[in-house]
JSON list of C-alpha atoms in Angstrom, two decimals:
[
{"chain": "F", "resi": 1, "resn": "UNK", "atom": "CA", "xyz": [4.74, -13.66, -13.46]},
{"chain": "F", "resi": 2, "resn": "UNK", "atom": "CA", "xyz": [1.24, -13.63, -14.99]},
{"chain": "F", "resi": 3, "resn": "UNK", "atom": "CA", "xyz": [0.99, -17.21, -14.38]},
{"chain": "F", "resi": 4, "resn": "UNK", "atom": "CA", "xyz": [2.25, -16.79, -10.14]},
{"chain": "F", "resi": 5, "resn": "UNK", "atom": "CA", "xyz": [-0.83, -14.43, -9.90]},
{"chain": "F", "resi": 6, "resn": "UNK", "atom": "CA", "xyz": [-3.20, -16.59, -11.87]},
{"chain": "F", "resi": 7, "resn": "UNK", "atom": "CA", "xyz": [-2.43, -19.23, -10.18]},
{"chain": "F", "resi": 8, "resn": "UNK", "atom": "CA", "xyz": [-3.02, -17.21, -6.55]},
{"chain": "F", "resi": 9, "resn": "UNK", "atom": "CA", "xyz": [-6.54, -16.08, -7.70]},
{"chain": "F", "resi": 10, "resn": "UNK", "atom": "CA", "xyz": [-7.52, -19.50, -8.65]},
{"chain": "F", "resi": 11, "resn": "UNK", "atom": "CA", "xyz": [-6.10, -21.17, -5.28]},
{"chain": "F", "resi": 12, "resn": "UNK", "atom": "CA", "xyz": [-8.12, -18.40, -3.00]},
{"chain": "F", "resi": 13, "resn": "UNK", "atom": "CA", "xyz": [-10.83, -19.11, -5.59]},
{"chain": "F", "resi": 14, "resn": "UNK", "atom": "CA", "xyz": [-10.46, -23.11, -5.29]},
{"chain": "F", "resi": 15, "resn": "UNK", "atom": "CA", "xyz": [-9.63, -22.38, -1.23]},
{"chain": "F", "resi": 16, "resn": "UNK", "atom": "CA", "xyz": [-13.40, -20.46, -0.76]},
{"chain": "F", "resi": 17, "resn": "UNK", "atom": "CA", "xyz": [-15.03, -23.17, -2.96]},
{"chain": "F", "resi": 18, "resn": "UNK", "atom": "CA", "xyz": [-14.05, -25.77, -0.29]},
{"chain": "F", "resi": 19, "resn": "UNK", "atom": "CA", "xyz": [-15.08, -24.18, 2.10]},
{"chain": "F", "resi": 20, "resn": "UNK", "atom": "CA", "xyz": [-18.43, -23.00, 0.61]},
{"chain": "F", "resi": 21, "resn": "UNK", "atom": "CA", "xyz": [-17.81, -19.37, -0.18]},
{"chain": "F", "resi": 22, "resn": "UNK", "atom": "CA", "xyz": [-18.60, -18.06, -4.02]},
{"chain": "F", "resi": 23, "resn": "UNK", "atom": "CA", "xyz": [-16.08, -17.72, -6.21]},
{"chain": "F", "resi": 24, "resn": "UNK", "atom": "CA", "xyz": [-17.57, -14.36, -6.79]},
{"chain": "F", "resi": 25, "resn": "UNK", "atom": "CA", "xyz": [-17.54, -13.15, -3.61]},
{"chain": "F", "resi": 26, "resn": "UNK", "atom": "CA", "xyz": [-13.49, -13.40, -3.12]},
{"chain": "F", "resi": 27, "resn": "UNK", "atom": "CA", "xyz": [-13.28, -11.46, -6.20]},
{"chain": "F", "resi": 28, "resn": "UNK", "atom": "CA", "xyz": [-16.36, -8.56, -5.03]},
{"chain": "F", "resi": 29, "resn": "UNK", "atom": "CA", "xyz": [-14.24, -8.27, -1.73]},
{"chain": "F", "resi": 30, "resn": "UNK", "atom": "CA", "xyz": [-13.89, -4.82, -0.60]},
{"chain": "F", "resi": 31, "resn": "UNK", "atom": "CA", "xyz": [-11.85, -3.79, 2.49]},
{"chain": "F", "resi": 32, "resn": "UNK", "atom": "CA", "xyz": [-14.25, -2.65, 5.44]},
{"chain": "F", "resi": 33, "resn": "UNK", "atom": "CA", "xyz": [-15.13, 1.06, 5.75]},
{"chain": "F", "resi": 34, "resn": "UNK", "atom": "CA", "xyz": [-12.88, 3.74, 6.89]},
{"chain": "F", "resi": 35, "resn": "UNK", "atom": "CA", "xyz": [-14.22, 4.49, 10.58]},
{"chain": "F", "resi": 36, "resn": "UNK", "atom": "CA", "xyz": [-13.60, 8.20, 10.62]},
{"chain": "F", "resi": 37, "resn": "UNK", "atom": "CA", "xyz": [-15.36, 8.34, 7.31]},
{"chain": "F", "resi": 38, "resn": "UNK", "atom": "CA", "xyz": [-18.20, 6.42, 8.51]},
{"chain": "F", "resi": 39, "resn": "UNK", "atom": "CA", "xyz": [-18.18, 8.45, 11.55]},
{"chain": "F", "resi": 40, "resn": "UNK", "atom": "CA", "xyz": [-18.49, 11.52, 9.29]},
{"chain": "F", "resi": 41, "resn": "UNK", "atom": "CA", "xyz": [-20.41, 10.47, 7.50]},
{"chain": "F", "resi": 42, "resn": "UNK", "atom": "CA", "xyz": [-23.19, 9.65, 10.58]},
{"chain": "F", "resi": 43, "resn": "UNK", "atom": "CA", "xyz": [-22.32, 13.11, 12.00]},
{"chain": "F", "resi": 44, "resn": "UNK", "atom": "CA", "xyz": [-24.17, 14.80, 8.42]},
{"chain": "F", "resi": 45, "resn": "UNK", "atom": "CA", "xyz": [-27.15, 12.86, 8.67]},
{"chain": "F", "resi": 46, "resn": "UNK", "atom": "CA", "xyz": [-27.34, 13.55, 12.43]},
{"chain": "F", "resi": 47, "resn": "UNK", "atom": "CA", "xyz": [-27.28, 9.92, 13.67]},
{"chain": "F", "resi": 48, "resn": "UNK", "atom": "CA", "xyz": [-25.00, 11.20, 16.86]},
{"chain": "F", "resi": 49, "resn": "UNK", "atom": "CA", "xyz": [-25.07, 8.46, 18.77]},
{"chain": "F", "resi": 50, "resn": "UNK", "atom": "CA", "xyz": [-24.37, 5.70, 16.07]},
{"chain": "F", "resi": 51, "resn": "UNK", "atom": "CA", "xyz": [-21.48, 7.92, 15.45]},
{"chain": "F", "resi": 52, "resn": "UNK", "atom": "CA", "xyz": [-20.03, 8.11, 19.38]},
{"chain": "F", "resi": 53, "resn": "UNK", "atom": "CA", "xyz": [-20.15, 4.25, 19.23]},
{"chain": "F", "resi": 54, "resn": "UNK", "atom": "CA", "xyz": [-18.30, 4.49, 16.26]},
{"chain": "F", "resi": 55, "resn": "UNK", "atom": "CA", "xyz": [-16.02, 6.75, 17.42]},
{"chain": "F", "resi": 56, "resn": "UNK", "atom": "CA", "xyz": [-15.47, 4.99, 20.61]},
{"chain": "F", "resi": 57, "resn": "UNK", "atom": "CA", "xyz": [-14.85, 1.61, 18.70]},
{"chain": "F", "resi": 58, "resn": "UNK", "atom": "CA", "xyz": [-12.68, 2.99, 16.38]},
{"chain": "F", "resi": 59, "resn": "UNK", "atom": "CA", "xyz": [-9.93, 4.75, 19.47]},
{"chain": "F", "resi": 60, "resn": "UNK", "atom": "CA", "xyz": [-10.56, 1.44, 21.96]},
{"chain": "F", "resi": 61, "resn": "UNK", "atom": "CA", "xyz": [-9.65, -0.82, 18.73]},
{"chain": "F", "resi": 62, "resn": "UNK", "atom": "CA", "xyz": [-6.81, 1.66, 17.64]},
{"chain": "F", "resi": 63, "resn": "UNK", "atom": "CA", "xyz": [-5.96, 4.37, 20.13]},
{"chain": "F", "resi": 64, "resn": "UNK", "atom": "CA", "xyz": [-3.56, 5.76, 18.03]},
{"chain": "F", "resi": 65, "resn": "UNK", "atom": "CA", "xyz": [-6.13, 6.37, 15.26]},
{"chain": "F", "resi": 66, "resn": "UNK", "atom": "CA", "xyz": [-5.41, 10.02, 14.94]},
{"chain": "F", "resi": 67, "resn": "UNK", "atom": "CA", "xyz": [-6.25, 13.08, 16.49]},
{"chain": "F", "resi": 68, "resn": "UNK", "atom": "CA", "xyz": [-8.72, 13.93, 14.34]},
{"chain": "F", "resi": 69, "resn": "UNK", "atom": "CA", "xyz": [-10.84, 11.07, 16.17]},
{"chain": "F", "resi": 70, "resn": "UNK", "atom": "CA", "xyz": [-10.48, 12.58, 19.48]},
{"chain": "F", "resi": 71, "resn": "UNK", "atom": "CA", "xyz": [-11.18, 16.08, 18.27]},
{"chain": "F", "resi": 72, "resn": "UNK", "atom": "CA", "xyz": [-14.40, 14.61, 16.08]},
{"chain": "F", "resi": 73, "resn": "UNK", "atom": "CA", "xyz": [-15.91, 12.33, 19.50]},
{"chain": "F", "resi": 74, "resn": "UNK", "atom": "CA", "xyz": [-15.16, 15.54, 21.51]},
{"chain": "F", "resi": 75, "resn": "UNK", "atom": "CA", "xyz": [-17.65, 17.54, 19.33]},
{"chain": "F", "resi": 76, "resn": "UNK", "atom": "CA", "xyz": [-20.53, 15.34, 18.80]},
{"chain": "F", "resi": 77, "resn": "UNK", "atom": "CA", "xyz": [-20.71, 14.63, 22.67]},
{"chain": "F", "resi": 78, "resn": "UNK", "atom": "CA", "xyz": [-20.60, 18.87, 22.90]},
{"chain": "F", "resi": 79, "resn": "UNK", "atom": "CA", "xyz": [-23.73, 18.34, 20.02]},
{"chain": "F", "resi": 80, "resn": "UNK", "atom": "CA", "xyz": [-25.25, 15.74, 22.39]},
{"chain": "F", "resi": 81, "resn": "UNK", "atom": "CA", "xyz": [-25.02, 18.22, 25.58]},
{"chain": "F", "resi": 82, "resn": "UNK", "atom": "CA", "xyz": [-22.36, 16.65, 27.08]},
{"chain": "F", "resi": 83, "resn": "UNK", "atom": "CA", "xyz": [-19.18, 18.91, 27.19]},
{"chain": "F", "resi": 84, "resn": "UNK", "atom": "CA", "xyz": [-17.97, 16.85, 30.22]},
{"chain": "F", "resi": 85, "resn": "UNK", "atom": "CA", "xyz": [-17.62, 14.07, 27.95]},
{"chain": "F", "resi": 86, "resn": "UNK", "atom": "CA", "xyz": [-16.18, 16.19, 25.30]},
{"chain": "F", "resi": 87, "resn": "UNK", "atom": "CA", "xyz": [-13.81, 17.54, 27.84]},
{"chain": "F", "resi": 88, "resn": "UNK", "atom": "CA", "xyz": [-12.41, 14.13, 28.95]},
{"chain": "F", "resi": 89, "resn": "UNK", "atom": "CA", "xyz": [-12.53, 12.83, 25.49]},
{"chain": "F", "resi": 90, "resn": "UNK", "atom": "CA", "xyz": [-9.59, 15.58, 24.44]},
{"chain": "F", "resi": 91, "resn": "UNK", "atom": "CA", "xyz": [-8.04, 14.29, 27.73]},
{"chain": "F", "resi": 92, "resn": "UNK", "atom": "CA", "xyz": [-7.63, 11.37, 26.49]},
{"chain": "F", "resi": 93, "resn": "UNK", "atom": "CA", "xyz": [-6.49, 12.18, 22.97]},
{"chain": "F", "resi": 94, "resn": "UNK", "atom": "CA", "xyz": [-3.97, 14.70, 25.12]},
{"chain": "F", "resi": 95, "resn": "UNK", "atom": "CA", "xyz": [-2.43, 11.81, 26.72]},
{"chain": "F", "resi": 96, "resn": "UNK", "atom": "CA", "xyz": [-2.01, 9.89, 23.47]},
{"chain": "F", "resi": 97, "resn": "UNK", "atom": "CA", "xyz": [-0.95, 12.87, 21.37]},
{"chain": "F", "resi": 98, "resn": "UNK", "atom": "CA", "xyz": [0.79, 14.62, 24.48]},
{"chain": "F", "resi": 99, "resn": "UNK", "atom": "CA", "xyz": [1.25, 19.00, 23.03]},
{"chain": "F", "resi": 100, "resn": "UNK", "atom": "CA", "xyz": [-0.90, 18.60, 19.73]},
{"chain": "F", "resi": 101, "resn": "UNK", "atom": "CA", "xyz": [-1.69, 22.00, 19.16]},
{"chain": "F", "resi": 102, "resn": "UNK", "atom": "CA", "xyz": [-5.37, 21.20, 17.62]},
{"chain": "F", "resi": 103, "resn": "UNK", "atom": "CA", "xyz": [-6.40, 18.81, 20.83]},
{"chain": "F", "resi": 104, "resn": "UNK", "atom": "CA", "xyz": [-5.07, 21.50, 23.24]},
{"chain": "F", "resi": 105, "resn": "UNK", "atom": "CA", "xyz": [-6.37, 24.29, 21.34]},
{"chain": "F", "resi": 106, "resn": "UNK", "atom": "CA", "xyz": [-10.50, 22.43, 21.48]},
{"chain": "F", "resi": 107, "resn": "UNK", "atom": "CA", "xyz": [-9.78, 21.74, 25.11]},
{"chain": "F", "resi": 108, "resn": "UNK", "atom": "CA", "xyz": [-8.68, 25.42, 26.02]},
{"chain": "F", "resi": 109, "resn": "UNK", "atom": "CA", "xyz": [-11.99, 26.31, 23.92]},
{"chain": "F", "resi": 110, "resn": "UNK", "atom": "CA", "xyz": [-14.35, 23.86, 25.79]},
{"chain": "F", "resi": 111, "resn": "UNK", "atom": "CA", "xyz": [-12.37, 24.49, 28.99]},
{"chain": "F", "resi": 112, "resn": "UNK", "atom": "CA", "xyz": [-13.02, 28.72, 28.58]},
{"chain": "F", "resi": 113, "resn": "UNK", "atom": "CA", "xyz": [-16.40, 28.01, 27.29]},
{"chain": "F", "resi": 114, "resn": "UNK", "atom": "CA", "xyz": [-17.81, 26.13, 30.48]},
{"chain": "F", "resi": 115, "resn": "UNK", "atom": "CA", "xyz": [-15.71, 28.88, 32.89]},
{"chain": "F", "resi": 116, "resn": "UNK", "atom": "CA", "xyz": [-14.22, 31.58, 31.12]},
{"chain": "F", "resi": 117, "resn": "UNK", "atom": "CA", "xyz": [-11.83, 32.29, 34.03]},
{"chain": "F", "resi": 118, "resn": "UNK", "atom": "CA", "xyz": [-10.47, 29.35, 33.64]},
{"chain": "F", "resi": 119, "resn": "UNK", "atom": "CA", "xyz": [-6.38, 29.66, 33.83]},
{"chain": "F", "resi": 120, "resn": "UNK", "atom": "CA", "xyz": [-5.75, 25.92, 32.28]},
{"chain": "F", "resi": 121, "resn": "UNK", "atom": "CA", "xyz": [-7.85, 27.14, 29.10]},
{"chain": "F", "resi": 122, "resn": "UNK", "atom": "CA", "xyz": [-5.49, 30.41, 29.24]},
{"chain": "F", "resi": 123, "resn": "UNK", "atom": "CA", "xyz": [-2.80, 28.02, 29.26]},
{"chain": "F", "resi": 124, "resn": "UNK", "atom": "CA", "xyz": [-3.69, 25.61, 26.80]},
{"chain": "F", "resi": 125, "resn": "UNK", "atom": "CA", "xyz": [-5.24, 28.67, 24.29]},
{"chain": "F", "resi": 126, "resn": "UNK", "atom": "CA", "xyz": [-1.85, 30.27, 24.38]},
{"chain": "F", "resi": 127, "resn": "UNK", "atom": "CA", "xyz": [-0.19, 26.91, 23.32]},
{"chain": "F", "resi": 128, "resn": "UNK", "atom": "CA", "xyz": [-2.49, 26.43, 20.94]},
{"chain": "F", "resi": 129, "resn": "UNK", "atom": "CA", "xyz": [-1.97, 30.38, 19.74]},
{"chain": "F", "resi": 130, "resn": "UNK", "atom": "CA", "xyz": [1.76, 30.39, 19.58]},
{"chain": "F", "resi": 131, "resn": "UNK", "atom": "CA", "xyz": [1.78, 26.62, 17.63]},
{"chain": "F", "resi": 132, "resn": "UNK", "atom": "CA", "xyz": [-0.82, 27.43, 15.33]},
{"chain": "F", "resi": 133, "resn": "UNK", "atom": "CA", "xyz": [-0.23, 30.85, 14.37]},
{"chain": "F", "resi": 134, "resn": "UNK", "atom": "CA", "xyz": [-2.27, 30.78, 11.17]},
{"chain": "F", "resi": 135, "resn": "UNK", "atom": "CA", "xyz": [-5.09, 29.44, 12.97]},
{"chain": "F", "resi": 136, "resn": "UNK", "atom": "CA", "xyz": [-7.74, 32.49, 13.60]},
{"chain": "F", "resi": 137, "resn": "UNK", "atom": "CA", "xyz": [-9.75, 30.43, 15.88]},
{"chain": "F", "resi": 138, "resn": "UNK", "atom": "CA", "xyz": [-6.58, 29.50, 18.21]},
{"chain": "F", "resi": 139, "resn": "UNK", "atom": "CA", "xyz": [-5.59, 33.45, 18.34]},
{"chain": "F", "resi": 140, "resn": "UNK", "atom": "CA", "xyz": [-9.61, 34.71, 18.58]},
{"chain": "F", "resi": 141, "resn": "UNK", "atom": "CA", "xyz": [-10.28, 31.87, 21.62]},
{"chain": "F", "resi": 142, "resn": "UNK", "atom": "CA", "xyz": [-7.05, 32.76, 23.20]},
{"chain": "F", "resi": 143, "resn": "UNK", "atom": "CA", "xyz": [-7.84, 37.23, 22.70]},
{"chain": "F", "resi": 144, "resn": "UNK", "atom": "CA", "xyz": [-11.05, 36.50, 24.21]},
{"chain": "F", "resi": 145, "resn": "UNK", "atom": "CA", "xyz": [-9.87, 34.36, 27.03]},
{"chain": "F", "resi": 146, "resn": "UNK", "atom": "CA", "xyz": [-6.80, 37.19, 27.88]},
{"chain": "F", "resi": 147, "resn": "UNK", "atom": "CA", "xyz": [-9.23, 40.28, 26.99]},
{"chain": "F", "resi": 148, "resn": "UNK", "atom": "CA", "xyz": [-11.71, 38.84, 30.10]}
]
């Protein structure tokens, strides 16, 4: 067995060689960067729009990257001003992730937030309430939003 993956290091080795690459450099190889992580990562240092295109590279490449995507592109474009964008953003994720509690629960927030009368944020809040009961911020969005 040792010998099988000698021999399979060498080839690759032998295989880059040919075709000019280092030796060295199919050994240094490290897989490419997480993109949420990245994205995260741009979002601390406040580089928000390096982090909305790689957001939006990230979902187009792999729209079934995760909610978490949607709900992180959703709040930088809120930190750039642009809840409109934030609001179709969780649309989207919505239709990809059709009754995730977190997605419906950020869009009922941004939804009550721009018009507090607003009876789809009602709707989606009290989703969001009832599927996430240990989730103060789903309950406190959705009091507020039945309290006005």
């Amino acid at each position: 067995m040792r010998r099988t993956i000698h021999t399979t290091v060498v080839t690759g080795a032998i295989a880059l060689a040919v075709l000019g690459a280092s030796p060295q450099l199919y050994a240094q190889a490290s897989p490419p960067p997480d993109p949420l992580a990245l994205a995260v990562d741009q979002v601390r240092s406040g580089r928000y729009s390096d982090a909305i295109a790689t957001l939006d590279a990230a979902i187009r490449a792999r729209p079934r990257a995760g909610e978490t995507a949607y709900l992180l592109l959703a709040q930088v474009h809120v930190e750039m001003a642009d809840a409109a964008r934030g609001i179709d953003t969780l649309r989207t994720g919505l239709t990809i992730y059709p009754g995730a509690p977190a997605l419906e629960g950020a869009l009922g927030q941004l939804l009550f937030r721009s018009r507090y009368d607003s009876g789809e944020a009602g709707a989606l809040l009290a989703r969001a309430a009832r599927m996430l009961p240990r989730d103060p911020g789903a309950r406190h969005y959705y009091a507020q939003w039945a309290y006005l």
